[in-house]
XYZ file of C-alpha atoms in Angstrom:
183
model
C -21.719 2.428 32.663
C -21.151 0.584 35.726
C -18.712 -2.745 36.147
C -19.667 -6.598 35.782
C -20.241 -7.614 39.080
C -18.348 -12.134 38.351
C -21.335 -13.416 38.210
C -22.132 -11.499 35.530
C -19.055 -11.355 33.550
C -19.337 -15.014 33.889
C -22.383 -15.440 32.266
C -21.163 -12.985 29.154
C -17.596 -15.359 28.587
C -18.543 -16.261 25.613
C -20.554 -13.151 23.953
C -19.582 -9.937 24.793
C -21.536 -7.015 23.405
C -19.460 -4.630 25.293
C -16.460 -5.353 23.913
C -15.590 -6.101 20.994
C -12.658 -7.084 19.543
C -12.823 -5.141 16.937
C -12.879 -2.095 18.447
C -9.100 -2.874 19.604
C -7.798 -1.707 15.908
C -5.968 0.734 16.050
C -2.567 -0.242 14.334
C -5.751 -0.250 11.333
C -6.759 3.003 12.059
C -2.276 4.789 12.500
C -2.373 2.767 8.787
C -5.425 3.761 7.113
C -4.092 7.399 8.072
C -0.958 7.521 7.855
C -0.348 5.917 4.321
C -4.531 8.198 3.134
C -6.577 5.145 2.626
C -10.299 6.341 2.091
C -11.091 2.575 1.401
C -11.267 0.243 4.387
C -11.508 -3.005 1.930
C -7.921 -1.612 0.507
C -6.313 -2.807 3.997
C -8.085 -6.284 4.611
C -6.968 -7.395 0.866
C -3.499 -5.774 1.821
C -3.831 -7.830 5.223
C -5.082 -11.539 3.325
C -2.282 -10.738 0.871
C 0.016 -10.944 3.332
C -1.300 -14.043 5.382
C -1.051 -15.513 1.639
C 2.304 -14.825 1.804
C 3.348 -16.185 5.065
C 1.249 -19.500 4.880
C 2.971 -20.193 1.099
C 6.815 -19.336 3.013
C 5.439 -21.229 5.344
C 4.348 -24.418 3.121
C 7.523 -24.085 1.277
C 9.312 -24.004 5.011
C 7.880 -27.149 5.689
C 10.250 -29.415 2.257
C 13.976 -29.492 1.925
C 15.680 -27.171 1.005
C 17.033 -29.106 -1.557
C 13.371 -30.580 -2.818
C 13.270 -28.140 -6.828
C 10.204 -27.083 -6.615
C 10.727 -25.442 -3.228
C 13.477 -23.739 -4.891
C 11.996 -23.050 -8.338
C 8.783 -21.196 -6.240
C 10.730 -19.753 -3.971
C 12.674 -17.588 -6.669
C 8.867 -17.120 -8.361
C 7.952 -15.755 -4.489
C 11.189 -13.652 -4.373
C 10.885 -12.165 -8.332
C 6.967 -11.173 -7.949
C 7.684 -9.727 -5.366
C 10.612 -8.248 -6.059
C 9.041 -6.975 -9.226
C 6.075 -5.887 -7.198
C 9.181 -3.422 -4.805
C 7.227 -5.690 -2.309
C 10.984 -6.707 -0.911
C 13.874 -5.085 -1.338
C 16.232 -7.398 -3.115
C 14.368 -10.493 -3.457
C 16.894 -12.984 -3.285
C 16.090 -15.101 -0.242
C 12.825 -16.435 1.539
C 13.397 -14.929 4.895
C 12.687 -11.265 3.034
C 8.816 -13.020 2.985
C 8.020 -14.163 5.910
C 8.963 -10.145 6.796
C 6.624 -8.471 4.705
C 4.541 -6.424 6.128
C 0.657 -3.766 4.996
C 2.549 -1.551 5.394
C 4.593 -2.567 2.565
C 2.348 -2.373 0.149
C 0.406 0.686 1.031
C 4.295 2.135 0.551
C 3.814 0.972 -2.959
C 0.821 3.087 -4.036
C 0.698 6.168 -6.447
C -0.361 8.957 -4.039
C 2.463 7.404 -1.435
C 5.568 7.381 -4.402
C 4.609 10.497 -5.614
C 5.636 11.950 -2.331
C 8.575 9.341 -1.964
C 9.978 11.018 -5.402
C 8.851 14.541 -5.319
C 6.338 15.029 -6.285
C 4.289 16.096 -3.853
C 4.951 16.966 0.087
C 2.132 14.879 1.560
C 0.145 12.031 0.918
C -3.243 13.880 1.551
C -2.589 17.110 -1.184
C -0.999 13.359 -3.628
C -4.306 11.634 -3.383
C -6.266 14.523 -4.366
C -3.463 15.503 -7.252
C -4.698 12.155 -8.324
C -7.663 12.446 -8.151
C -7.840 16.117 -10.044
C -5.841 14.357 -13.293
C -3.259 15.301 -12.924
C -0.709 12.490 -12.245
C -0.196 9.869 -15.335
C 1.526 6.613 -15.764
C 3.485 6.603 -19.421
C 0.177 7.785 -21.386
C -2.790 6.855 -20.016
C -3.345 9.325 -16.523
C -4.337 7.873 -13.607
C -7.508 8.731 -11.439
C -7.146 5.631 -8.327
C -4.693 7.198 -5.802
C -4.772 3.303 -5.027
C -2.737 2.029 -7.769
C 0.045 0.055 -6.748
C 3.328 0.846 -8.729
C 4.920 -1.794 -9.150
C 9.586 -0.369 -10.341
C 8.729 -0.434 -14.517
C 5.584 2.112 -13.786
C 7.926 4.213 -11.087
C 9.697 5.267 -13.772
C 7.109 6.373 -15.776
C 4.624 8.731 -13.520
C 5.087 12.453 -14.651
C 2.456 15.059 -15.026
C -0.427 14.769 -16.868
C 0.300 16.080 -20.739
C -2.753 18.303 -19.741
C -2.183 19.814 -16.038
C -1.548 23.512 -15.164
C 1.645 22.456 -12.943
C 3.161 20.622 -15.893
C 2.806 24.024 -17.911
C 3.929 25.727 -14.440
C 6.402 23.609 -13.467
C 8.067 23.944 -17.560
C 7.065 27.657 -17.384
C 9.107 27.560 -14.397
C 12.795 25.452 -15.318
C 12.644 27.902 -18.643
C 11.481 24.844 -20.894
C 8.357 26.234 -21.923
C 7.722 26.506 -25.821
C 5.191 27.323 -28.504
C 4.164 24.084 -29.627
C 3.475 22.873 -25.284
C 1.424 25.862 -24.878
C -0.590 24.681 -27.934
C -0.674 21.260 -26.619
C -1.425 22.150 -22.915
């Protein structure tokens, strides 16, 4: 396509059909690929959550530091984000300002499986989840976009009928007759 002349650019300065702002989403595409997010709406939800958190922090910062409402709301926000495992300690309001979309993406079930050495790659973890090999507590999970909290992270295991569970138990010499019947 040819370069626009000055008067053409001047006419199209408000409505530029050739260079859309939405096509400059390199960061979004990198995050979608890195965390193997198949639904773009998940990314926009995370982005909206981050924006809401930052707005809330800005409002809380405008209140005086000795205000009881500010202290109560700050503690509630920090506690919630700490339980969701989005912030590391949950003690300072500065941590909430630094929350970004990748922090929410890191708490997806597929990424947590890779961090806990259930799988080597996120793509493989997504396939295992969709095939029904992973459970959180007694429930089999088939959605790789599940947000894993700190409490849920300890309850991630292979599902009861999973061939992978059978293979790992056989490798560790922990497979017994009762387990063979159940699996």
